[in-house]
Coordinates of C-alpha atoms in Angstrom, one line a residue:
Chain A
X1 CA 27.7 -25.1 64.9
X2 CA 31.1 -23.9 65.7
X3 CA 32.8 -27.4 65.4
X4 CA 31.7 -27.6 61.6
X5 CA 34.2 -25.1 60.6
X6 CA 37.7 -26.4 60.2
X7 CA 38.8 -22.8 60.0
X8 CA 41.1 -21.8 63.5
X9 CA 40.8 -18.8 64.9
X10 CA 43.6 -18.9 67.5
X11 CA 47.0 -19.2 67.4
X12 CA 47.8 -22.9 68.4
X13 CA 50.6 -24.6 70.2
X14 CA 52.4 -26.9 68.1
X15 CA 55.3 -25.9 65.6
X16 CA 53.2 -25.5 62.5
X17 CA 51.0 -23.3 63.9
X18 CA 53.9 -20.9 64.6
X19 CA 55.5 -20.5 61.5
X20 CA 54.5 -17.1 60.2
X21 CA 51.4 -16.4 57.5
X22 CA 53.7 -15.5 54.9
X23 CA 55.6 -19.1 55.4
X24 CA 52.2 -20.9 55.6
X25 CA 50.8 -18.9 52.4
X26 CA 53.8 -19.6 50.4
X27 CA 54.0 -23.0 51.2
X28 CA 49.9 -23.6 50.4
X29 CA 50.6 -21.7 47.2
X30 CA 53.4 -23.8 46.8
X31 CA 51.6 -27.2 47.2
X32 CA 48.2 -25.7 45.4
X33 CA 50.7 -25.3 42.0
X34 CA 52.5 -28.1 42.9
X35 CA 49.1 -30.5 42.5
X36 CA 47.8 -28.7 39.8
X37 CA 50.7 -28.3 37.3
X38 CA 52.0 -32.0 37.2
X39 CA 49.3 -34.0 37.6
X40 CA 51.6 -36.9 38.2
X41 CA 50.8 -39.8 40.2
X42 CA 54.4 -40.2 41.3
X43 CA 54.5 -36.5 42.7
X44 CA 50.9 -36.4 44.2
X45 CA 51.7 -38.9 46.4
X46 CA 54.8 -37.5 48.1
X47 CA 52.9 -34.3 48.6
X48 CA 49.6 -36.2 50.1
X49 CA 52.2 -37.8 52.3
X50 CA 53.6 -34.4 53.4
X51 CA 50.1 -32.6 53.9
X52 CA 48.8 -35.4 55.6
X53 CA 52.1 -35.0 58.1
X54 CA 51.4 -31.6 59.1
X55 CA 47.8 -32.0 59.4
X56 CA 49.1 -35.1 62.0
X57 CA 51.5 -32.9 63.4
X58 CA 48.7 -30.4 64.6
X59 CA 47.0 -32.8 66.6
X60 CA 43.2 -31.3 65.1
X61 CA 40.3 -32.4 66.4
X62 CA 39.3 -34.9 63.4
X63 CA 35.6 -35.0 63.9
X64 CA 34.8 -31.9 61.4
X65 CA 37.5 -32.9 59.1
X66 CA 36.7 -36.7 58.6
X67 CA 32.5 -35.4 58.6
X68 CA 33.8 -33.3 55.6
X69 CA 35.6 -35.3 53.6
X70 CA 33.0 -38.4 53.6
X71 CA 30.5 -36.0 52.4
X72 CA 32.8 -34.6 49.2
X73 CA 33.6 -38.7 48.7
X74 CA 29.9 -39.6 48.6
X75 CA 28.7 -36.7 46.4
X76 CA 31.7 -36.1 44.0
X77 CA 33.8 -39.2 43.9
X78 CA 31.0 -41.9 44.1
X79 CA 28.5 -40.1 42.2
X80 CA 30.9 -38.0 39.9
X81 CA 32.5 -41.2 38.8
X82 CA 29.2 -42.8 37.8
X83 CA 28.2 -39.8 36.1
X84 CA 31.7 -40.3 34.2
X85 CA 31.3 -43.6 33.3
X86 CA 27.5 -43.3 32.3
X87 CA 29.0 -40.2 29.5
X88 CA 32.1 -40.6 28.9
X89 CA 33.7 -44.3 29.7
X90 CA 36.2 -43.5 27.2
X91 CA 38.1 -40.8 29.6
X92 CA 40.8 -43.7 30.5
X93 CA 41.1 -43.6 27.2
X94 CA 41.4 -39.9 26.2
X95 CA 43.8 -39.0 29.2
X96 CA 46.1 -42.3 29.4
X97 CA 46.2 -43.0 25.9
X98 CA 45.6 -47.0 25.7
X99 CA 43.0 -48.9 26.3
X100 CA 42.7 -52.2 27.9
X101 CA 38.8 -53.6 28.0
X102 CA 38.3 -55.9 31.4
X103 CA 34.7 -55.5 31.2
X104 CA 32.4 -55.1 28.3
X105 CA 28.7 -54.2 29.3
X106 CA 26.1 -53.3 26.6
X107 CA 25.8 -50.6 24.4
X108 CA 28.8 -48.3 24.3
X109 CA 29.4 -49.3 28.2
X110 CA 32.4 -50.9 29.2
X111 CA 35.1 -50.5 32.1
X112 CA 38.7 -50.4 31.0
X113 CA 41.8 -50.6 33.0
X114 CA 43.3 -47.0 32.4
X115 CA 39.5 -45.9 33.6
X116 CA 40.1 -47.3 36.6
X117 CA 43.9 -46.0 36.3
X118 CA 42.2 -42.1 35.6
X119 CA 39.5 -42.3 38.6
X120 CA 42.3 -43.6 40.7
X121 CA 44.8 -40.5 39.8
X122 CA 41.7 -37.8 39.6
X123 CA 41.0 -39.2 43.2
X124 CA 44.2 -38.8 44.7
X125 CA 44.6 -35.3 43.2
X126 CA 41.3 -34.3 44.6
X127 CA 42.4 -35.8 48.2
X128 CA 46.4 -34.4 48.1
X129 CA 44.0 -31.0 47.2
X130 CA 42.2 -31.3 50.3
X131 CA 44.6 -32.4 52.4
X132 CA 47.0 -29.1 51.5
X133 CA 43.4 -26.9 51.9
X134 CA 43.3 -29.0 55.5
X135 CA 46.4 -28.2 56.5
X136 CA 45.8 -24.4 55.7
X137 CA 42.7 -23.9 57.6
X138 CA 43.4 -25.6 60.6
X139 CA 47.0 -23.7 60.8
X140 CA 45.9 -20.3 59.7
X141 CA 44.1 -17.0 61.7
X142 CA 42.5 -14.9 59.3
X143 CA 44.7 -12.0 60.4
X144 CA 47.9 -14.1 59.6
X145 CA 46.7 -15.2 56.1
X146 CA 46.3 -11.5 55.6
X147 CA 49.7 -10.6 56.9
X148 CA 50.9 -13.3 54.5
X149 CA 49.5 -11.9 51.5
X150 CA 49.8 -8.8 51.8
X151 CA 54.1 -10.0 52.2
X152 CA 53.3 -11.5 48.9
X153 CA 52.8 -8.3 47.6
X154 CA 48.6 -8.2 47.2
X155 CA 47.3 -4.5 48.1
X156 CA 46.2 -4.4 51.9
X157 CA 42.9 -3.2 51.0
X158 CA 42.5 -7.0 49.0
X159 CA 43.9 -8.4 52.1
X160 CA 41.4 -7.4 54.6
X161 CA 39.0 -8.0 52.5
X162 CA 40.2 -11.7 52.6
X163 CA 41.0 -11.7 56.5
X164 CA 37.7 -9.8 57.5
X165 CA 35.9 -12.3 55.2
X166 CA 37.2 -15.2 56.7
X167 CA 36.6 -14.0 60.0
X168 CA 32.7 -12.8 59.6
X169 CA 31.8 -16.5 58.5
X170 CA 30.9 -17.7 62.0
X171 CA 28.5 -14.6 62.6
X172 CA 27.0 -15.1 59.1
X173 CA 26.5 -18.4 59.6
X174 CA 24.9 -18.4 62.9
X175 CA 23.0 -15.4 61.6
X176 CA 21.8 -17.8 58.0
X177 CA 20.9 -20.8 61.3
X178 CA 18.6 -18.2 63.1
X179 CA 16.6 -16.9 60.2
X180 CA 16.1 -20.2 59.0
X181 CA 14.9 -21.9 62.2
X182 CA 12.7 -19.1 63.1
X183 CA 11.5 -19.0 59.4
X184 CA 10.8 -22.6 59.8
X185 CA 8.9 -22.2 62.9
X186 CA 6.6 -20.1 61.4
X187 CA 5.6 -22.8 58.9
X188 CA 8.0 -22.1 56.0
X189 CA 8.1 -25.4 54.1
X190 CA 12.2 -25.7 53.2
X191 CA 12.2 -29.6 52.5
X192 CA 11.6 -31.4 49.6
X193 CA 9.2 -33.9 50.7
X194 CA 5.8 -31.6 51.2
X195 CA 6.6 -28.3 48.9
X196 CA 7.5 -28.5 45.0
X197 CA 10.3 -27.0 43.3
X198 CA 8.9 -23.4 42.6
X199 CA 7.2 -23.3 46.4
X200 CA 10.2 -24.0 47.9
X201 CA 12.2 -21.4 45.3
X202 CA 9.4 -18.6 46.5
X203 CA 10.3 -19.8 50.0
X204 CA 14.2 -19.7 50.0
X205 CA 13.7 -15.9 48.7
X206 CA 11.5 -15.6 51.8
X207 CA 14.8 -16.6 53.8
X208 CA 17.4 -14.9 51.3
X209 CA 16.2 -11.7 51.8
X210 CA 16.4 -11.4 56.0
X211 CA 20.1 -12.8 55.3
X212 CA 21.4 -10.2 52.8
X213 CA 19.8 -7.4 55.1
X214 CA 21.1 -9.1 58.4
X215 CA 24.3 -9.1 56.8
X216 CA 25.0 -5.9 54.8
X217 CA 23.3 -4.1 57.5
X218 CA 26.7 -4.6 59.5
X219 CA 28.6 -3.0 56.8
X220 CA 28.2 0.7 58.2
X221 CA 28.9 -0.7 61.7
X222 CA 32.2 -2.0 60.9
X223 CA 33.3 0.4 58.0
X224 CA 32.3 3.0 61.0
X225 CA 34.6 1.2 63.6
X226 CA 37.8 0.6 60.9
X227 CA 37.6 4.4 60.2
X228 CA 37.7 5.8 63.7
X229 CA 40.6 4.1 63.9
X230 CA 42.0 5.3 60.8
X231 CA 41.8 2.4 58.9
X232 CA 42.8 3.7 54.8
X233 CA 44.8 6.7 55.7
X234 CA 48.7 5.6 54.7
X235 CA 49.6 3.9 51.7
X236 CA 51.0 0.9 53.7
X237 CA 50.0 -0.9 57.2
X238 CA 51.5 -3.3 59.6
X239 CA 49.9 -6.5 60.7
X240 CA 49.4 -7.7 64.6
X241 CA 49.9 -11.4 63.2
X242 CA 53.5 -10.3 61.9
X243 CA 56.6 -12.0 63.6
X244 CA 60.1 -12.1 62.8
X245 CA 60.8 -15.0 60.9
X246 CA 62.0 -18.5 63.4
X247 CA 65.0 -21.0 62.5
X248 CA 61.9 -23.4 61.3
X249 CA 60.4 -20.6 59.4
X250 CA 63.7 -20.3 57.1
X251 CA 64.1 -24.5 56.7
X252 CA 60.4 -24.3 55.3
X253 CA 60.8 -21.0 53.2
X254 CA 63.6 -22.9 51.7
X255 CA 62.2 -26.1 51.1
X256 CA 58.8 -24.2 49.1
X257 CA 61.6 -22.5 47.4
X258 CA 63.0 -26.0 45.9
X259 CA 59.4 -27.1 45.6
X260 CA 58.4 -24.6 43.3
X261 CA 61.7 -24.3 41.2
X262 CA 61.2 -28.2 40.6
X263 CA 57.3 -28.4 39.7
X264 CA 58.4 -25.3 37.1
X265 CA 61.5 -27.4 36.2
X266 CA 59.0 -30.4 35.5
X267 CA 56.8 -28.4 33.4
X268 CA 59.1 -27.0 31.0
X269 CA 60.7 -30.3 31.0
X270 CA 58.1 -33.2 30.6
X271 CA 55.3 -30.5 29.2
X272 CA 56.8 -28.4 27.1
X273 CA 60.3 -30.1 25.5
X274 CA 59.5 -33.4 26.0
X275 CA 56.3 -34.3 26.6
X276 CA 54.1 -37.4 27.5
X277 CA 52.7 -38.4 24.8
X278 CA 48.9 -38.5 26.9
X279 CA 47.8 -36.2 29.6
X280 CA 50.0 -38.6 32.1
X281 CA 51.4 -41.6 33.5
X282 CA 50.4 -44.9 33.7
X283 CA 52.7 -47.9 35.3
X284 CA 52.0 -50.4 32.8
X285 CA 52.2 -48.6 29.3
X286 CA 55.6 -48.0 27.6
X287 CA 55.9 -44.9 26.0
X288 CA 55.5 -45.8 22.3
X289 CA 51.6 -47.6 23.6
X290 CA 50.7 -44.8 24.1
X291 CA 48.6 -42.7 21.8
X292 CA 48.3 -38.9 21.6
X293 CA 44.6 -38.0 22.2
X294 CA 43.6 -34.0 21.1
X295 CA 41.3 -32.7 24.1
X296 CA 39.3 -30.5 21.1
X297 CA 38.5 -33.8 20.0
X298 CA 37.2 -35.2 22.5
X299 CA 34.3 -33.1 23.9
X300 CA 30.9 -34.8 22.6
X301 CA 29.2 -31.8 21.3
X302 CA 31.5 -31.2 18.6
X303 CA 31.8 -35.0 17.7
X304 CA 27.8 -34.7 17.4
X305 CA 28.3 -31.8 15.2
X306 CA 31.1 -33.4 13.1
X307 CA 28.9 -36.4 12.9
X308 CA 25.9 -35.2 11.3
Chain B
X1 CA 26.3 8.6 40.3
X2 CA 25.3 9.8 36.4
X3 CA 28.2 12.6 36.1
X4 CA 30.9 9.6 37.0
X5 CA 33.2 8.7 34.2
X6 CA 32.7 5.0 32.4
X7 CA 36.0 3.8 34.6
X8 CA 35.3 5.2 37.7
X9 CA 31.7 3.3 37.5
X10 CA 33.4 0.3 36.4
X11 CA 36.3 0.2 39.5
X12 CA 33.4 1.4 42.1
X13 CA 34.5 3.6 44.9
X14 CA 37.2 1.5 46.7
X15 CA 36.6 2.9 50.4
X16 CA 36.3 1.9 54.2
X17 CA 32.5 1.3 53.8
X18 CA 33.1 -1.1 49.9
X19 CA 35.9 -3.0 51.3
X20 CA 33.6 -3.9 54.5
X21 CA 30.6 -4.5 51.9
X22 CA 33.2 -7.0 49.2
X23 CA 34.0 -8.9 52.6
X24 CA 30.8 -9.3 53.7
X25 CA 29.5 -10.3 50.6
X26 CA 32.6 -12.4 50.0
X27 CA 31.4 -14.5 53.6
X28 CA 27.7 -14.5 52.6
X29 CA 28.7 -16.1 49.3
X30 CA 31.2 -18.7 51.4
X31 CA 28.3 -19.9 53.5
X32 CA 25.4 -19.9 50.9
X33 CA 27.9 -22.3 48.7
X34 CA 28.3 -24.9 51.3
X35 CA 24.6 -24.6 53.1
X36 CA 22.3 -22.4 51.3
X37 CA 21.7 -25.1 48.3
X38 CA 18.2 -25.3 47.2
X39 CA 17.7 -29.3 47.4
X40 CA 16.1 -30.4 44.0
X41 CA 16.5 -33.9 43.7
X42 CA 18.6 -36.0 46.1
X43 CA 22.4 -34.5 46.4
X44 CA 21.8 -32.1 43.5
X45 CA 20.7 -28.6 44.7
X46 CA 20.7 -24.9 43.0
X47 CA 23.7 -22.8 44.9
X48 CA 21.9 -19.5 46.0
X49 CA 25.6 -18.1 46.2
X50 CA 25.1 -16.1 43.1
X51 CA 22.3 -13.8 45.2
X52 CA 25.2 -11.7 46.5
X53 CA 27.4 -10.4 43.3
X54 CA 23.6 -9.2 42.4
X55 CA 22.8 -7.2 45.6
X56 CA 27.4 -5.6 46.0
X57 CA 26.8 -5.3 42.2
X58 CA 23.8 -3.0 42.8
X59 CA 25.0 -1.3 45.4
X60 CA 28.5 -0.7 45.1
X61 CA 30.2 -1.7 41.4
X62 CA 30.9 -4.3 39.1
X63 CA 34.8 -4.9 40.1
X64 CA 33.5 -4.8 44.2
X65 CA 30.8 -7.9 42.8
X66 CA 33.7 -9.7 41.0
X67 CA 35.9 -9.6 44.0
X68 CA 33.3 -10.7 46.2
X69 CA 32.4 -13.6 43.9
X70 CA 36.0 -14.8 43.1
X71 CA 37.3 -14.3 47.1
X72 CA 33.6 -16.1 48.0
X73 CA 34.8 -18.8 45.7
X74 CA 38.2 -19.2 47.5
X75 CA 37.1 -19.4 50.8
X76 CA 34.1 -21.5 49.9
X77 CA 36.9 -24.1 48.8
X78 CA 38.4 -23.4 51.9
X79 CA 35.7 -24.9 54.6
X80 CA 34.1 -26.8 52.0
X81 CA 36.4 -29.8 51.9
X82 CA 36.6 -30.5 48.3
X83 CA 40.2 -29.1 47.6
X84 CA 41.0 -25.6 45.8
X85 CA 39.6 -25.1 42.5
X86 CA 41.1 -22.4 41.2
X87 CA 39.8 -22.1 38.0
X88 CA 36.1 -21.8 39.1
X89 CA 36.8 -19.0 41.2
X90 CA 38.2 -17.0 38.1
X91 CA 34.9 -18.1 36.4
X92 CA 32.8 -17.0 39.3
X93 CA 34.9 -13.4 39.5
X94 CA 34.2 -12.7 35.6
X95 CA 30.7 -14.0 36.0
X96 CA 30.4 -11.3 39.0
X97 CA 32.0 -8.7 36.9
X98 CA 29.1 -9.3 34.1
X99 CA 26.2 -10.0 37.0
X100 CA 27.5 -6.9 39.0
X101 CA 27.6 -4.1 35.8
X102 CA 24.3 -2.7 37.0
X103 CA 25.5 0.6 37.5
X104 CA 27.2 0.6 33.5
X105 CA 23.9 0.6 32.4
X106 CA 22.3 3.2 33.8
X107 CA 20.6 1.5 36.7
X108 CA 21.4 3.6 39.7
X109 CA 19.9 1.4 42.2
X110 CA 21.2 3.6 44.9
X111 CA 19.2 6.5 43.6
X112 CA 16.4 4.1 43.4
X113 CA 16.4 3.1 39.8
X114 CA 15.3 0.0 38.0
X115 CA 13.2 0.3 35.1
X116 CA 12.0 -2.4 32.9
X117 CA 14.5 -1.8 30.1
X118 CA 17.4 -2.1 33.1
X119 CA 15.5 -5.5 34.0
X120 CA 16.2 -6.3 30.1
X121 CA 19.7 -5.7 30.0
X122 CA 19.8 -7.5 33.4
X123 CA 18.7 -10.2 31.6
X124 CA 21.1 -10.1 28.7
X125 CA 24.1 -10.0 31.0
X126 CA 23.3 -12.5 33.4
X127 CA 22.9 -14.7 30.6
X128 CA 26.5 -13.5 28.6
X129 CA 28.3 -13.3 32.0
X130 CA 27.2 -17.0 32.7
X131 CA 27.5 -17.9 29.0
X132 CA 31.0 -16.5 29.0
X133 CA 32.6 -17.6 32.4
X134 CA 31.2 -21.1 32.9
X135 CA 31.3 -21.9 29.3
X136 CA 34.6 -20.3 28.0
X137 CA 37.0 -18.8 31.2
X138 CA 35.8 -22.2 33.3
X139 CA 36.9 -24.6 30.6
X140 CA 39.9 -23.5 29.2
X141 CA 41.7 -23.1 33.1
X142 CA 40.5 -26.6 33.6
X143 CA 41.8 -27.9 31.0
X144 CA 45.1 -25.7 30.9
X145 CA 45.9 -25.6 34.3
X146 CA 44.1 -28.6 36.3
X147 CA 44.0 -31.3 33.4
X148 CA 40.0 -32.5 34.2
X149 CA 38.3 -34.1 31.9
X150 CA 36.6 -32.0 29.1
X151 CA 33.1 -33.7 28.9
X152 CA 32.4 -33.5 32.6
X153 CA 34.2 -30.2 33.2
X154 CA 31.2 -29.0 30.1
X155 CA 28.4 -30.7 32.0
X156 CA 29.4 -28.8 35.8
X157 CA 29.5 -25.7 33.3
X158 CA 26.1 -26.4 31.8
X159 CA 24.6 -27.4 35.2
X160 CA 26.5 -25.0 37.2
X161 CA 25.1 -21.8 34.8
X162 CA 21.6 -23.0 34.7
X163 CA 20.9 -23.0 38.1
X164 CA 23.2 -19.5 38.4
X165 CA 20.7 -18.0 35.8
X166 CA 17.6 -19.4 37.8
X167 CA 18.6 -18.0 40.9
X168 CA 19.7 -14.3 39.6
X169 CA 16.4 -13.9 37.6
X170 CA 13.9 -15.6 39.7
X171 CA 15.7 -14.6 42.9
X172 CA 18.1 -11.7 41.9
X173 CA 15.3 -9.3 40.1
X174 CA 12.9 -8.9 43.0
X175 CA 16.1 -8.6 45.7
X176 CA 17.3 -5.5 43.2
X177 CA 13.5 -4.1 43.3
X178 CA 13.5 -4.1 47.0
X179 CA 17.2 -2.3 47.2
X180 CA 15.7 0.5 44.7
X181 CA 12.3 1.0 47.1
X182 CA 14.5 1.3 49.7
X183 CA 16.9 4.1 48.1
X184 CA 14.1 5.6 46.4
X185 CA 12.4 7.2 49.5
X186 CA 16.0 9.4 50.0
X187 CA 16.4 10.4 46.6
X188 CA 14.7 14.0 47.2
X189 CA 17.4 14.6 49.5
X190 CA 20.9 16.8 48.7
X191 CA 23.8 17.5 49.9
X192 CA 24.5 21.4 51.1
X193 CA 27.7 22.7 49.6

């Protein structure tokens, strides 16, 4: 069980796992706006390059990590992307702004080049995404991502919230294993091959219910233990996971710094003064192809509704 | 519980024992999300996440449910493997905020109170909070912040809130009934000034 979780729970030996939470949280914020904001094939790249460096750089064990990712490419690229092209196989369309048929099938089916162009960028997003959540998680104690927020300026109340969180997933888990086995071994049907749908809903209450009291029976426990040590009484606390900030520590800050002030200097510039005339970029269109495309327009309810 | 004001209901009472209970529930909702899916039909299941603003909603607040949902969310993305979506997690957090407003209403389910016109208004706010935060808060930060696509971002929403509503009224009703019969056998007691 414990080798599913890409989550580290002790401080490791290489440099990135030395930097200090605030410098790790900054920089995922960082890379998290970064791959949100532009949307831009010719930053996602640099930025899957550089997450996929420090994930390298940590020398993980790749097992969990490459088990993860395959499942999230079989169940949202693969079958998200049929999905998209059995609705909406206009997408290239709406979001590059041109159109460029390669394959026509019947009805209102086709494959166009900027399609392929759209699943192409939306899959690189989703893997720079990952890759920046990767290098997180395998980087991170729960106690340091705490220390880092709460340098962000959160409330420390939020922050343990977070840390203790992250750190009671294991027990939960193991806890959510044991109910279910032993559940199972008394003949509760969980599968979908013998039970129907409402049998096995009537059953997964069955096994909810053990879980939530397992689980929130530790609250007194814990709440008990944190106040005997005086957990809440100042206004402000210090973290274990706190260290004076390194020589590498100040080179990253720096960098995220110059990060962030370009990804809000690409905003205002190609978003707000000077646009792209679609959502974004494509090699092969000049700029006067391409069409502007109204996202109100393109949803399929209100077409329906305009239609009739 | 009936002599608090409106806001103090609202924010919950932000102690040692409700930070412990939003973390918990904030890890619950983490590993139901990634293993607790109710399999329907091959690789589409019903996320029994949802279970857990219901029962730190009941017990301790609507802002405690909504931070346990919208943390849950985050660290769900976290060991999931499928990259930070920020924008659901908001959605979850006001859907936890509408799921969670038991206490707003007049169901004390501390003091062991559920009636059916509380199971009513249940009702009504599971389907507003879902109706709201999936169909509304979800879309527009997709579409503002993460540039998806409209149509399929819509059909996650649609999916996503049906099987949310399923599980809080066929699973999230009888959970709160248990949590009252449990509170309601200390209700005679009081406090000595």
């Amino acid at each position: 069980m414990n080798n599913r979780f890409v989550i580290n729970y002790t401080p490791g030996p290489t440099p990135f796992h030395k930097l200090t939470g605030f410098t790790k949280v900054f920089l995922f914020l960082a890379m998290i706006c970064a791959i949100m904001w532009t949307f831009d094939i010719r930053i996602l790249i640099p930025l899957l390059l550089i997450n996929c460096a420090e994930i390298v750089s940590m020398k993980p064990n790749y097992k969990p990590i490459l088990i993860v990712f395959a499942i999230t490419f079989v169940t949202v690229t693969l079958i998200g992307n049929v999905m998209l092209f059995a609705v909406s196989p206009e997408a290239g369309y709406n979001n590059v702004g041109a159109e460029h048929i390669i394959w026509q099938g019947s009805g209102s089916h086709y494959i166009s080049k900027e399609f392929l162009w759209y699943i192409f960028v939306v899959f690189i997003k989703r893997t720079a995404s990952f890759s920046s959540v990767m290098a997180f998680a395998l980087s991170t104690t729960p106690s340091e991502f705490a220390s880092g927020l709460n340098h962000c300026g959160l409330p420390y109340k939020v922050c343990t919230v977070v840390s203790l969180a992250y750190r009671t997933i294991p027990d939960i888990a193991n806890d959510f294993v044991n109910i279910r086995n032993s559940m199972m071994m008394r003949g509760l049907e969980l599968s979908g091959k013998k039970a129907g749908i409402w049998k096995r809903l009537k059953n997964y209450v069955l096994l909810l219910i053990p879980l939530i009291f397992t689980a929130f029976g530790k609250v007194g426990n814990i709440a008990n233990a944190m106040d005997l040590r005086g957990y809440g009484k100042n206004k402000k606390r210090t973290w274990y996971a706190e260290r004076e900030p390194g020589k590498l520590d100040r080179i990253i800050r720096t960098l995220t710094v110059l990060l962030f002030a370009a990804v809000i200097y690409y905003v205002i510039r190609y978003r707000i003064i000077d646009p792209w005339p679609a959502k974004f970029w494509c090699p092969w269109l000049a700029r006067d192809e391409v069409q502007h495309v109204n996202t109100i327009d393109t949803i399929k309810i209100l077409q329906w509704f305009r239609n009739r | 519980m009936e002599n608090k004001s409106f806001g103090a209901r609202l924010l919950g009472t932000w102690n040692t024992r409700t930070i412990v209970a939003v973390a918990i529930g904030a890890a619950v909702f983490g590993v139901l999300m990634n293993y607790g899916g109710i399999p329907i039909f091959t690789n589409t299941s019903l996320t029994t996440a949802m279970i857990v603003p219901v029962v730190v909603g009941a017990m301790y607040g609507p802002v405690p449910a909504a931070v346990a949902a919208g943390v849950g969310n985050v660290i769900a993305d976290l060991i999931g493997g499928w990259g930070m979506y920020p924008a659901w997690s908001i959605a979850n957090a006001v859907a936890g905020l509408f799921i969670g407003a038991l206490p707003l209403y007049g169901a004390y389910i501390t003091e062991g109170k559920f009636l059916t016109k509380h199971m009513v208004i249940y009702v009504l706010c599971v389907l507003l909070g879902n109706a709201l935060a999936f169909g509304v808060v979800a879309q527009v930060f997709t579409v503002f912040f993460e540039g998806g696509d409209m149509n399929v971002s819509l059909l996650q929403g649609l999916w996503a809130s049906i099987g949310n509503i399923l599980v809080e009224v066929v699973i999230g009703i009888p959970v709160i009934k248990l949590l009252a019969n449990r509170y309601q056998s200390r209700t005679n007691l009081t406090e000595e000034e």
